[in-house]
CSV table of C-alpha atoms in Angstrom, one decimal:
chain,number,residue,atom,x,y,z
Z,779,UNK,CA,20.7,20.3,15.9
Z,780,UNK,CA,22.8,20.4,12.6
Z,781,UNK,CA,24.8,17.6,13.8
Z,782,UNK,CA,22.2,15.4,14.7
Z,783,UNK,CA,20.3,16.1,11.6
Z,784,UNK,CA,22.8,14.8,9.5
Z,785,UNK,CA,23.6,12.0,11.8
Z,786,UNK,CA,19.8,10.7,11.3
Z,787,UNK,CA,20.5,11.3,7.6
Z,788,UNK,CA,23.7,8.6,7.7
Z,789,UNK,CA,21.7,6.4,9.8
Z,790,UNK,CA,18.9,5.7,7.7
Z,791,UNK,CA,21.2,5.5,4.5
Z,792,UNK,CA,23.2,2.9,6.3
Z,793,UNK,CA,19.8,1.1,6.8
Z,794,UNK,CA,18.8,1.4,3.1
Z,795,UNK,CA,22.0,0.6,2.1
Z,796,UNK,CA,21.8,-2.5,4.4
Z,797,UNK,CA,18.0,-3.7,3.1
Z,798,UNK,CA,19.5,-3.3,-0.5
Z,799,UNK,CA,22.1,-5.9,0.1
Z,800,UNK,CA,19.7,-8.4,1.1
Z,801,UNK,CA,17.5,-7.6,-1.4
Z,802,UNK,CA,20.3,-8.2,-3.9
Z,803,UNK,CA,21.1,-11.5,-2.3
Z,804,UNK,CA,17.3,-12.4,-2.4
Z,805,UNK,CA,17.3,-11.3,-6.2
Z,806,UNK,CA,20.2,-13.9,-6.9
Z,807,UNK,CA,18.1,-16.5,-5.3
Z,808,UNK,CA,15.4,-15.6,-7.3
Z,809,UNK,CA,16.4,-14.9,-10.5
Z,810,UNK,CA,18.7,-17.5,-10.4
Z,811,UNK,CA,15.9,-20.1,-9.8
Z,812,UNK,CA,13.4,-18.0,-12.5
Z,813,UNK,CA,16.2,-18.7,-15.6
Z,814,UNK,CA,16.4,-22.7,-14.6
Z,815,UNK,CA,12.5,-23.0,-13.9
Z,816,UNK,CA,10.5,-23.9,-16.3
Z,817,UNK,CA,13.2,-25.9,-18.0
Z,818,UNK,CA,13.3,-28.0,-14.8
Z,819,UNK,CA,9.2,-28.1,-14.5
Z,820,UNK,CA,9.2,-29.1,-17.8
Z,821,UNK,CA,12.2,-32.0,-17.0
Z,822,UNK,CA,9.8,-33.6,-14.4
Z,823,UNK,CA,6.6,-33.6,-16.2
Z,824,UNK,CA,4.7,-30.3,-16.3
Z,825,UNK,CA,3.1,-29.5,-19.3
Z,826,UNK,CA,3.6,-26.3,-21.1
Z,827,UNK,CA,0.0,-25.4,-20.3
Z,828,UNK,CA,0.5,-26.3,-16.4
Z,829,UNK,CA,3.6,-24.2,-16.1
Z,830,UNK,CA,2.0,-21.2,-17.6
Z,831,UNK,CA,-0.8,-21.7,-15.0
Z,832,UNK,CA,1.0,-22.1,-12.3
Z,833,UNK,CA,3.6,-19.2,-13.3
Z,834,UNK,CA,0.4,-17.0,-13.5
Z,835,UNK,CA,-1.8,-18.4,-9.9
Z,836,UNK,CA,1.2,-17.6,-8.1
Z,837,UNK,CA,1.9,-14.5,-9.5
Z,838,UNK,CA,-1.6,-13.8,-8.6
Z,839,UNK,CA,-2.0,-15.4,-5.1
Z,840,UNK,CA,1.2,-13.2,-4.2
Z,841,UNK,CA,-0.1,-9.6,-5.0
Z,842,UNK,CA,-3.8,-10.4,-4.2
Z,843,UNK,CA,-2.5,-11.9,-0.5
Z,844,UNK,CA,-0.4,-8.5,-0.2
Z,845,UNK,CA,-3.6,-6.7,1.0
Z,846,UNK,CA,-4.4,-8.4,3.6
Z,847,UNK,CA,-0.9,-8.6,5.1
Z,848,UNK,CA,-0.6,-4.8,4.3
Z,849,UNK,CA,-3.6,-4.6,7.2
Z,850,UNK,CA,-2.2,-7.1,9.8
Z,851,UNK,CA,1.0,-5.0,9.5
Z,852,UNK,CA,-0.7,-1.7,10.1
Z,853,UNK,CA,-2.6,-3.1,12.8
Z,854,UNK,CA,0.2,-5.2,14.6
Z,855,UNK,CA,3.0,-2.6,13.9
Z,856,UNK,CA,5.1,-6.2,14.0
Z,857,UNK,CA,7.1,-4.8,11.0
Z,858,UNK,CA,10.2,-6.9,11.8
Z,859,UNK,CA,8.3,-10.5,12.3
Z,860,UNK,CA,6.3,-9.8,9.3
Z,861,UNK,CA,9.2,-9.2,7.0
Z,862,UNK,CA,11.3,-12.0,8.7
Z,863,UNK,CA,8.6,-14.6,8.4
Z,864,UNK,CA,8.0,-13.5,4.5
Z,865,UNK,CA,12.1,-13.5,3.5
Z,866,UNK,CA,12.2,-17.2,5.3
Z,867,UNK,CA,9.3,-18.7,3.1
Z,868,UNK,CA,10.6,-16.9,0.0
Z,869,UNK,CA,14.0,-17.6,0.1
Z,870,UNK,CA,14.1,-21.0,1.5
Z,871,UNK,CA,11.4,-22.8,-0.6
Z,872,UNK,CA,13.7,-22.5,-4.0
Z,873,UNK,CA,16.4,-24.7,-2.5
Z,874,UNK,CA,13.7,-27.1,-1.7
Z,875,UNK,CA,13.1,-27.8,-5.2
Z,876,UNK,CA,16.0,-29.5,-5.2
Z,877,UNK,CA,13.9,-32.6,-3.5
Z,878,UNK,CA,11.2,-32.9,-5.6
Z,879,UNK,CA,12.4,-35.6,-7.4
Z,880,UNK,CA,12.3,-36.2,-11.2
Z,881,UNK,CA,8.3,-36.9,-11.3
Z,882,UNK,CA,7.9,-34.4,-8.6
Z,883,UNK,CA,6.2,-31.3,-10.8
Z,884,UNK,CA,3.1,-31.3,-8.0
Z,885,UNK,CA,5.8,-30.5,-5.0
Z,886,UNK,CA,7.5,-28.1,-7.1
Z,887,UNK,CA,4.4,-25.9,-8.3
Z,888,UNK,CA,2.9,-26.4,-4.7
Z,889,UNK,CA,6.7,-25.1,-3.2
Z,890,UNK,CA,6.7,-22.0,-6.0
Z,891,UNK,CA,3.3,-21.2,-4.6
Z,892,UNK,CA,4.5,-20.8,-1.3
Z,893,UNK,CA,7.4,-19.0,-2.2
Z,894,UNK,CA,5.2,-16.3,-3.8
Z,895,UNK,CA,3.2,-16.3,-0.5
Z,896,UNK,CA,6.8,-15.9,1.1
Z,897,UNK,CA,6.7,-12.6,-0.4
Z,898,UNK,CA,3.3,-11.6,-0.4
Z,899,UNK,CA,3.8,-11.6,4.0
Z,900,UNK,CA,7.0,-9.4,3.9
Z,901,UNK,CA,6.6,-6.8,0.3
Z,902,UNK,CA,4.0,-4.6,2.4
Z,903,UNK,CA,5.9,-4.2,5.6
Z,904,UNK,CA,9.5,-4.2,3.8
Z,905,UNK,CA,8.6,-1.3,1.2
Z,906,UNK,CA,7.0,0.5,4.5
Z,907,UNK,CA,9.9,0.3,6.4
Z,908,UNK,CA,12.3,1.7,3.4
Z,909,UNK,CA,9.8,4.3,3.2
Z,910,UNK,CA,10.8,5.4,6.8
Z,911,UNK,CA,13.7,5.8,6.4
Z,912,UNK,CA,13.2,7.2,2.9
Z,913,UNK,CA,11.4,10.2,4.1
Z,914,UNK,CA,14.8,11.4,5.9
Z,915,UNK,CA,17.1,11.2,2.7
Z,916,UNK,CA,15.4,11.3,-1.0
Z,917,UNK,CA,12.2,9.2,-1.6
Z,918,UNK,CA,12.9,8.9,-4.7
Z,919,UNK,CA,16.5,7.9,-4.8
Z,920,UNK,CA,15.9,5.5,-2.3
Z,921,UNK,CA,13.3,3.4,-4.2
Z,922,UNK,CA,16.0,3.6,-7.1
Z,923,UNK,CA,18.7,2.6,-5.0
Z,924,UNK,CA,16.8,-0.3,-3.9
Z,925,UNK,CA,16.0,-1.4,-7.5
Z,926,UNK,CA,19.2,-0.9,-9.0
Z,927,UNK,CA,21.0,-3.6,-6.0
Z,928,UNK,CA,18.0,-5.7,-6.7
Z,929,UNK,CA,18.6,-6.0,-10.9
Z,930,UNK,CA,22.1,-6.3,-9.8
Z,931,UNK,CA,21.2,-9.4,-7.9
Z,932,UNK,CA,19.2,-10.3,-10.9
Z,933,UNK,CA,22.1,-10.4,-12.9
Z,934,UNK,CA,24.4,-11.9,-10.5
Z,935,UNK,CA,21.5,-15.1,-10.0
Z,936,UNK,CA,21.9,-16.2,-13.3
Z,937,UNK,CA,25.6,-16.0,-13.8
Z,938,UNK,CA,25.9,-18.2,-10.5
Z,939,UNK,CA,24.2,-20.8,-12.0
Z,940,UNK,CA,26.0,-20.6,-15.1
Z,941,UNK,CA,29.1,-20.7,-13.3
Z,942,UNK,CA,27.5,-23.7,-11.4
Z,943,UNK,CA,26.7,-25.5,-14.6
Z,944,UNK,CA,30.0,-25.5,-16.0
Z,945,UNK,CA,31.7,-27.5,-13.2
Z,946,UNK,CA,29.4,-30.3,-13.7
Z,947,UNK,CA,30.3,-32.8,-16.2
Z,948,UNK,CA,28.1,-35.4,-16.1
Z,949,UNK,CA,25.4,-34.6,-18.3
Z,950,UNK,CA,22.4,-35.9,-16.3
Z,951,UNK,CA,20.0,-32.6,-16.8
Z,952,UNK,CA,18.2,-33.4,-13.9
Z,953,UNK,CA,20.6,-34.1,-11.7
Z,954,UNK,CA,22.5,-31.0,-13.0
Z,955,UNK,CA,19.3,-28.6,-12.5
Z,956,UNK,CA,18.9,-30.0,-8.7
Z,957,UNK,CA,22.5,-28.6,-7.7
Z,958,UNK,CA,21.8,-25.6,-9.2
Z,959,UNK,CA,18.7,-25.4,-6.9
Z,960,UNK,CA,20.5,-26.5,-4.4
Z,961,UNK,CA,23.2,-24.0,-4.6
Z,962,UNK,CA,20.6,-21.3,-4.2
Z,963,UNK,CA,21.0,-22.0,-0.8
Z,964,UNK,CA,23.8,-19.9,-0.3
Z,965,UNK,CA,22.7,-16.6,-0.9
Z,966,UNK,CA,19.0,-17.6,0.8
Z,967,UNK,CA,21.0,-17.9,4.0
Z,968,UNK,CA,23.2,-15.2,3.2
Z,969,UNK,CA,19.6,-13.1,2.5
Z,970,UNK,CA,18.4,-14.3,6.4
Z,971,UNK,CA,22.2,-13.8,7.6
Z,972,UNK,CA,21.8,-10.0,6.4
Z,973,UNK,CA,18.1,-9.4,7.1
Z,974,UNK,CA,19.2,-10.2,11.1
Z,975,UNK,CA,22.5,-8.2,10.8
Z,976,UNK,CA,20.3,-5.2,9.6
Z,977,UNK,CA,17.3,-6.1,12.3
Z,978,UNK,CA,20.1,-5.9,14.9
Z,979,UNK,CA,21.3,-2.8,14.0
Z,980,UNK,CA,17.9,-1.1,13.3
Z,981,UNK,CA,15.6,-2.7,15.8
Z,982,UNK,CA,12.6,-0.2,15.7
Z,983,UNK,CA,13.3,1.8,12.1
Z,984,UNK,CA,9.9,3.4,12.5
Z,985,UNK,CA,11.9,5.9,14.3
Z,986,UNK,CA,13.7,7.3,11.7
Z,987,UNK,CA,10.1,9.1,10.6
Z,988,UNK,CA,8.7,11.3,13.0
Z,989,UNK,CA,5.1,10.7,14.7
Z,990,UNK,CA,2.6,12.5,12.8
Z,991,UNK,CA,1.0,15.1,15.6
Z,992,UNK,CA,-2.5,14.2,14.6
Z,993,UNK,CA,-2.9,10.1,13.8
Z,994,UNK,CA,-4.9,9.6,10.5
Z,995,UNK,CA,-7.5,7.2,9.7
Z,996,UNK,CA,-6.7,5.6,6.1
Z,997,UNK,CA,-9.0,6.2,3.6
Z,998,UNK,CA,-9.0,6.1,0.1
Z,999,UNK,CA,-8.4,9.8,-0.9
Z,1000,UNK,CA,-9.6,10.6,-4.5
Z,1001,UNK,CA,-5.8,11.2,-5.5
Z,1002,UNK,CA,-4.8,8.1,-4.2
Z,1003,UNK,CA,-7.7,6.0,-6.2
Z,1004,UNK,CA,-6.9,8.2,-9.1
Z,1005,UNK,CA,-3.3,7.1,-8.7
Z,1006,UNK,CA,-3.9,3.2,-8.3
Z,1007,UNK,CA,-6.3,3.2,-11.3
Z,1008,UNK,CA,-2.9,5.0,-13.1
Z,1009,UNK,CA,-0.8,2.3,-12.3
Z,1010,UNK,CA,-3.2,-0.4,-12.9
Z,1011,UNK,CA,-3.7,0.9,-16.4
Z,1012,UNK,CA,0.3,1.0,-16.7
Z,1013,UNK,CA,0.5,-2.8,-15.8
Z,1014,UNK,CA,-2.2,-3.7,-17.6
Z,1015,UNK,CA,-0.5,-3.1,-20.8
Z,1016,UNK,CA,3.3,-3.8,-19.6
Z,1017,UNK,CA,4.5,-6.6,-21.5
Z,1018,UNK,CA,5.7,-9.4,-19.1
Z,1019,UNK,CA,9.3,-9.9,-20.5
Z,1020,UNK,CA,8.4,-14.1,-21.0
Z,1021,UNK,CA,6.5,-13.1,-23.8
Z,1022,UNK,CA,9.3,-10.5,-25.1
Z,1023,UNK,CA,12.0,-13.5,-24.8
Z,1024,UNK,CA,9.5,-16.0,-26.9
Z,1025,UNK,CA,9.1,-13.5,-29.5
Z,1026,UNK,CA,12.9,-12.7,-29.9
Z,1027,UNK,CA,13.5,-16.8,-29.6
Z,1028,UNK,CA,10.3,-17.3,-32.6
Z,1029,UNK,CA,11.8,-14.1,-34.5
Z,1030,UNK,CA,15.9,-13.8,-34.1
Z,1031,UNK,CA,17.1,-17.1,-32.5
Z,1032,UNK,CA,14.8,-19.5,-34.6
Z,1033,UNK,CA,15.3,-17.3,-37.5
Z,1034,UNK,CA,19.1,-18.2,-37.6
Z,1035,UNK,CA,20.4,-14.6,-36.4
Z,1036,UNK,CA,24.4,-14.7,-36.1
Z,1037,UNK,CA,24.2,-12.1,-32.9
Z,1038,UNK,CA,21.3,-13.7,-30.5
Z,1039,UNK,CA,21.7,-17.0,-30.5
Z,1040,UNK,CA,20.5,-19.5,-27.8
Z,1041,UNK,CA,23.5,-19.2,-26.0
Z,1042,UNK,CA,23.5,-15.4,-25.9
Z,1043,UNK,CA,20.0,-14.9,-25.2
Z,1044,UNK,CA,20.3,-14.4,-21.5
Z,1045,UNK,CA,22.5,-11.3,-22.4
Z,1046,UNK,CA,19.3,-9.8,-23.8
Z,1047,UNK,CA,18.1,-10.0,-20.4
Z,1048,UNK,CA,20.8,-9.2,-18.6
Z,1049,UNK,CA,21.0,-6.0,-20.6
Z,1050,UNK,CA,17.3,-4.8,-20.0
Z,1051,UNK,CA,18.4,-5.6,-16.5
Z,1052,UNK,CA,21.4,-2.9,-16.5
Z,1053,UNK,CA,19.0,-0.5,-18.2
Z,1054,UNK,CA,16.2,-0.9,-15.1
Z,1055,UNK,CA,19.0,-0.2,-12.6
Z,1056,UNK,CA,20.5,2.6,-14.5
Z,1057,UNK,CA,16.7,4.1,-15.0
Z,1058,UNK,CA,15.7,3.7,-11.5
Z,1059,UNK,CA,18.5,5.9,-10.2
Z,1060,UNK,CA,18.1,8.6,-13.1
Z,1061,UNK,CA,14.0,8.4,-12.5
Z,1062,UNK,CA,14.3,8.2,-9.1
Z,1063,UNK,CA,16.4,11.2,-8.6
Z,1064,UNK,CA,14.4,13.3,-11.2
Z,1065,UNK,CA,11.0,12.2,-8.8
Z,1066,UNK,CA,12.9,14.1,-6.0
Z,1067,UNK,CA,13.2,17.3,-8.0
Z,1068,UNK,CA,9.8,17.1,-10.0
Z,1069,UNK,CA,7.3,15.0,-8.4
Z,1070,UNK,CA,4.4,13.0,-10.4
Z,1071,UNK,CA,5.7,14.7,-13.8
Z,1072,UNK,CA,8.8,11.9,-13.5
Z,1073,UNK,CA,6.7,9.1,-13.3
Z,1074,UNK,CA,4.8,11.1,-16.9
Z,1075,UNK,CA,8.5,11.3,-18.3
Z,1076,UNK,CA,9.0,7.8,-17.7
Z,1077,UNK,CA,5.7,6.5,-18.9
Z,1078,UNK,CA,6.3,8.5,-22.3
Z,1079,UNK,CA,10.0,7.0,-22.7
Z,1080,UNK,CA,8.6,3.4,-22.8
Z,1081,UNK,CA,5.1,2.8,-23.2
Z,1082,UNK,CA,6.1,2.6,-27.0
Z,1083,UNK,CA,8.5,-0.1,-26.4
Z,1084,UNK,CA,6.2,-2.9,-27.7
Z,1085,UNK,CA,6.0,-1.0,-31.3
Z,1086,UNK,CA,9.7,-1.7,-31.6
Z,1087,UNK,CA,9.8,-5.1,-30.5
Z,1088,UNK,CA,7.0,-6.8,-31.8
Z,1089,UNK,CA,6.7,-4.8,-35.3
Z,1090,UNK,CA,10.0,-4.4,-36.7
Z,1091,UNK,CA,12.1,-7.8,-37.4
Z,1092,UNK,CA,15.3,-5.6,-37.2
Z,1093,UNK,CA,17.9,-5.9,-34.5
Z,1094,UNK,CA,18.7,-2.4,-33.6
Z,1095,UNK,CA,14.8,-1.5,-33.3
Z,1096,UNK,CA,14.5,-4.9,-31.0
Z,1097,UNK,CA,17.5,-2.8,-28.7
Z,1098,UNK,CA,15.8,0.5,-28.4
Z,1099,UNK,CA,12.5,-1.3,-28.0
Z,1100,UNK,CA,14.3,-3.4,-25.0
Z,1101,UNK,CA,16.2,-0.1,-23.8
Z,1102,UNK,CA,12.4,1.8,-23.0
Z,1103,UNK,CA,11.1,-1.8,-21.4
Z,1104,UNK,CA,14.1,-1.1,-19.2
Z,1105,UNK,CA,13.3,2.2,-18.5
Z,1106,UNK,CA,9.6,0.9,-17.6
Z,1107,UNK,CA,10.5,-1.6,-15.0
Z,1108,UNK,CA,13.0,0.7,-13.4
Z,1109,UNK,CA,10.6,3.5,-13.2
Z,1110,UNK,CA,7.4,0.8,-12.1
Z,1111,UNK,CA,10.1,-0.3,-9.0
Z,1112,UNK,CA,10.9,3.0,-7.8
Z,1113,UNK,CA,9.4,6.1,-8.4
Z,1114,UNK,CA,5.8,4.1,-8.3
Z,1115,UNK,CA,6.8,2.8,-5.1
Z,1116,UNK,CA,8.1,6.4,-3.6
Z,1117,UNK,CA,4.5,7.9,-5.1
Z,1118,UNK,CA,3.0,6.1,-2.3
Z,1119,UNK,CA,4.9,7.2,0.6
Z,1120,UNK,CA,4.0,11.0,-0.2
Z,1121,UNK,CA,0.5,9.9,-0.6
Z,1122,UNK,CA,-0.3,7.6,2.5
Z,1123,UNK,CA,0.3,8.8,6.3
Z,1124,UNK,CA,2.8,6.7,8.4
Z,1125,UNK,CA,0.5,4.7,10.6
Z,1126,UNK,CA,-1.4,3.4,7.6
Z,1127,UNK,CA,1.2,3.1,5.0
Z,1128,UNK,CA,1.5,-1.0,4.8
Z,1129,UNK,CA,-2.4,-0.8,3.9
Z,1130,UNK,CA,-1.5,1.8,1.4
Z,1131,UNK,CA,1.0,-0.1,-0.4
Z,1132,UNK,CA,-0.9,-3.3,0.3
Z,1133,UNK,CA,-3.6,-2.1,-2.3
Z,1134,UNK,CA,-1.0,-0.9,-4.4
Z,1135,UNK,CA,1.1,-3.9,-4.9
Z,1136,UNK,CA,-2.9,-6.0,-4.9
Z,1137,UNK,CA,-3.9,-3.4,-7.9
Z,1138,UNK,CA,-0.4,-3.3,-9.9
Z,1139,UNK,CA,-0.5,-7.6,-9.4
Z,1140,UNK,CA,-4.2,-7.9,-10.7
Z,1141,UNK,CA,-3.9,-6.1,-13.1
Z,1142,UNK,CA,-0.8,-7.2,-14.2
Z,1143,UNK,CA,-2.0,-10.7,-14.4
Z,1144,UNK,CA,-4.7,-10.0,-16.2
Z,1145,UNK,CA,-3.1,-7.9,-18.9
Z,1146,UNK,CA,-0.5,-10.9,-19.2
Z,1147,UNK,CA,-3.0,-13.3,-20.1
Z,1148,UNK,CA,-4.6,-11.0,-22.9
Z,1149,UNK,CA,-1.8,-9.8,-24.3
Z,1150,UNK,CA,-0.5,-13.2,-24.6
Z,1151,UNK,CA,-3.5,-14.6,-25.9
Z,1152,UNK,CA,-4.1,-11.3,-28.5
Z,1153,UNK,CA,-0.3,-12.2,-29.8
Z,1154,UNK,CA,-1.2,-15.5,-30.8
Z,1155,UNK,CA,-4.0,-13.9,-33.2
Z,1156,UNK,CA,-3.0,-10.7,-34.0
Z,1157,UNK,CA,0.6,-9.0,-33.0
Z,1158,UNK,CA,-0.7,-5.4,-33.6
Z,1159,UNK,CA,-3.5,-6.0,-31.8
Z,1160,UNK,CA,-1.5,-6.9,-28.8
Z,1161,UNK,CA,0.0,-3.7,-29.9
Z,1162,UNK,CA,-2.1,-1.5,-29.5
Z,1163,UNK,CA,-3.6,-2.5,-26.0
Z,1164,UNK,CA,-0.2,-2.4,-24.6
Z,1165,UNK,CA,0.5,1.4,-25.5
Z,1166,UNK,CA,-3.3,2.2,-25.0
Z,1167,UNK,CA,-2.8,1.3,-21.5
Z,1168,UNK,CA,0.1,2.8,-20.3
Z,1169,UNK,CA,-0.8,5.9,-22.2
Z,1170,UNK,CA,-4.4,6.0,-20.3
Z,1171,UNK,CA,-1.6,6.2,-17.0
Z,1172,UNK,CA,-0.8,9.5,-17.8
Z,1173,UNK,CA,-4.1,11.5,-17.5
Z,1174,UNK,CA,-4.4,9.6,-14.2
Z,1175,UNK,CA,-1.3,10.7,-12.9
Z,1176,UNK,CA,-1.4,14.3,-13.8
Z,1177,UNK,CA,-5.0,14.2,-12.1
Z,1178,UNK,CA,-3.7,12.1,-9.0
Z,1179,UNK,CA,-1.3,15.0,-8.9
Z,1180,UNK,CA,-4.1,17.8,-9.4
Z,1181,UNK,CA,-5.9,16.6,-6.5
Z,1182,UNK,CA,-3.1,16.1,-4.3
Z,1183,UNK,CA,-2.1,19.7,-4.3
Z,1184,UNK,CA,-5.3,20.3,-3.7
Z,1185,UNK,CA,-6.1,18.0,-0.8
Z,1186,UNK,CA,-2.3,19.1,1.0
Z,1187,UNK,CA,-4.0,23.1,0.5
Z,1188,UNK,CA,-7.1,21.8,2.5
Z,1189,UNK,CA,-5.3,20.1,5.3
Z,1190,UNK,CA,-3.1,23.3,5.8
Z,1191,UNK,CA,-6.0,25.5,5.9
Z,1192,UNK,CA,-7.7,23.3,8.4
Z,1193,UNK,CA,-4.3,23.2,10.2
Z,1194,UNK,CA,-4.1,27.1,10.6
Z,1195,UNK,CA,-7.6,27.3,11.4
């Protein structure tokens, strides 16, 4: 029994191990695209006000459209198809930007639209199947696994394109920008080339969790609502990092700073990005050992972060308040996601994170837009919402946690009865 034990055990780290490589080829195609694309939306006529639309709708049509593929998963059980179809729109419609043409703004923000559909079909059924086999090693370390070769990806993205840039020689922006979107092809198909490699190896990895003895019905337990209004207070005020870039460009680059410059920018990002993979493994391990109080831990490392960005015009409180946003993305991307797979039974589990990722993206959204708009009028005031909101997380957490216990303590009577 030992042996096979641990042989289930290698098997579904194999298969996490797996899923993380295409993720991080799926982050390179992304990310990649993300630093180019609103220099090239801009290139071919979208105004700033369009591109800040669009950015936001699809951000928004991806999460809310993750509910209802949470439910077609859970009734189907077509795990495979559904992430399959979802990684093929994703990946695939960044390359096709490269056809737009130089007027072609319309195409592109209808094909970035789709591409956030692309993922709204497969996040639900991917993060359920990781959470299968995440339930026979560490939840928690597997979420930060995941995150950490998926913000290596986002690094890597970037850096490609860079690399791609500096062969061409011809100066044509335009023409420059489409072979870098065209480029992105590579590690789109190397994403669908992995994704089947790991599909044929792991045909049904529903298996790696065992069959509850009783099937539940999914309903929204009081911990779990009390858990999804915790995290939709934490992304209400998370500062989206677009509006952290534009203030270090308005406050450091424009303000002739020696150290970030336009050219090094980028390595701003690229460090909170080393900080979010680093944090997801630390967080995610401590989740392991001590529950819900990891995700409190986290929340008080970082929901200060906007204080030392946005109110101090001095570099080194710009790098710790960049260090906790790190630690806030790591810890939203893998003990948030683990949370759920304690909290939702297996045959119900894409309609559990469905609502989750539909919450985290409303909410999200919306806090986007105010804080952006409260910045143009009054930096503290943006401030202060942002830490008021992920500090209102907490209480929710501990009482998500509360009730938990106590719901688990009913089910076990009930079981021994």
């Amino acid at each position: 029994m030992k042996n096979k034990a641990r042989r289930g055990l290698s098997q579904a780290m194999v298969f996490l191990l797996l899923f993380g490589v295409v993720s991080l080829l799926s982050d390179m195609t992304h990310e990649g695209a993300a630093s180019i694309q609103g220099a090239y939306l801009s290139l071919i006529g979208a105004s700033a006000g369009t591109i800040g639309f669009i950015s936001g709708f699809a951000e928004l049509l991806g999460y809310s459209l993750r509910y209802l593929f949470g439910r077609i998963t859970d009734k189907t059980k077509k795990y495979w198809p559904m992430v399959i179809a979802g990684y093929l729109i994703d990946t695939l419609a960044i390359p096709l930007l490269a056809f737009v043409g130089p007027d072609g703004w319309i195409w592109a923000c209808v094909l970035l639209a789709i591409q956030r559909i692309g993922k709204a079909i497969k996040k639900p059924a991917k993060d359920t199947i990781m959470s299968f086999a995440a339930s026979q090693w560490k939840v928690g370390r597997s979420f930060g696994i995941q995150e950490m070769l998926d913000q290596i990806g986002a690094f890597l993205g970037p850096l490609f394109l860079y690399l791609v840039m500096l062969f061409q020689t011809d100066g044509d922006t335009f023409r420059n920008y489409s072979i870098c979107f065209l480029f992105l092809l590579i590690p789109a198909v190397a994403t669908i080339a992995m994704l089947f490699l790991t599909k044929h190896k792991f045909p049904n990895p529903d298996k790696f969790e065992p069959e509850p003895k009783k099937a539940e019905k999914f309903r929204m337990k009081p911990s779990f609502i009390l858990y999804i209004i915790g995290i939709s207070a934490f992304a209400f005020g998370f500062v989206d990092y677009s509006l952290v870039g534009m203030h270090i460009g308005k406050t450091f680059v424009d303000g002739g700073n020696s150290i970030i410059t336009a050219e090094t920018l980028p390595l701003v990002y690229s460090g909170a990005m080393i900080v979010d993979a680093m944090a997801a493994i630390v967080f995610g391990k401590l989740y392991d050992r001590f529950g819900m109080f990891s995700l409190v831990l986290a929340t008080l490392c970082s929901c200060l972060f906007s204080v030392f960005i946005f109110e101090f015009d001095s570099l080194p409180m710009l790098f710790v308040g960049i260090v906790m946003w790190g630690i806030g993305m790591g810890a939203q991307e893998s003990i948030l996601k683990a949370a759920v797979t304690k909290m939702v039974p297996k045959n119900s589990r894409a309609t559990g994170y469905g609502i989750f990722e539909f919450s985290f993206g409303i909410f999200w959204f919306l806090g986007s837009w105010l804080l952006g708009v409260l910045y143009d009028f009054s930096p503290l005031a943006m401030v202060i919402v942002s830490v008021t909101a992920q500090a209102l997380s907490i209480p929710c957490y501990i009482a998500s946690y509360a009730r938990d216990k106590k719901e688990t303590a009913l089910i076990e009577e009930s079981a021994e009865s």
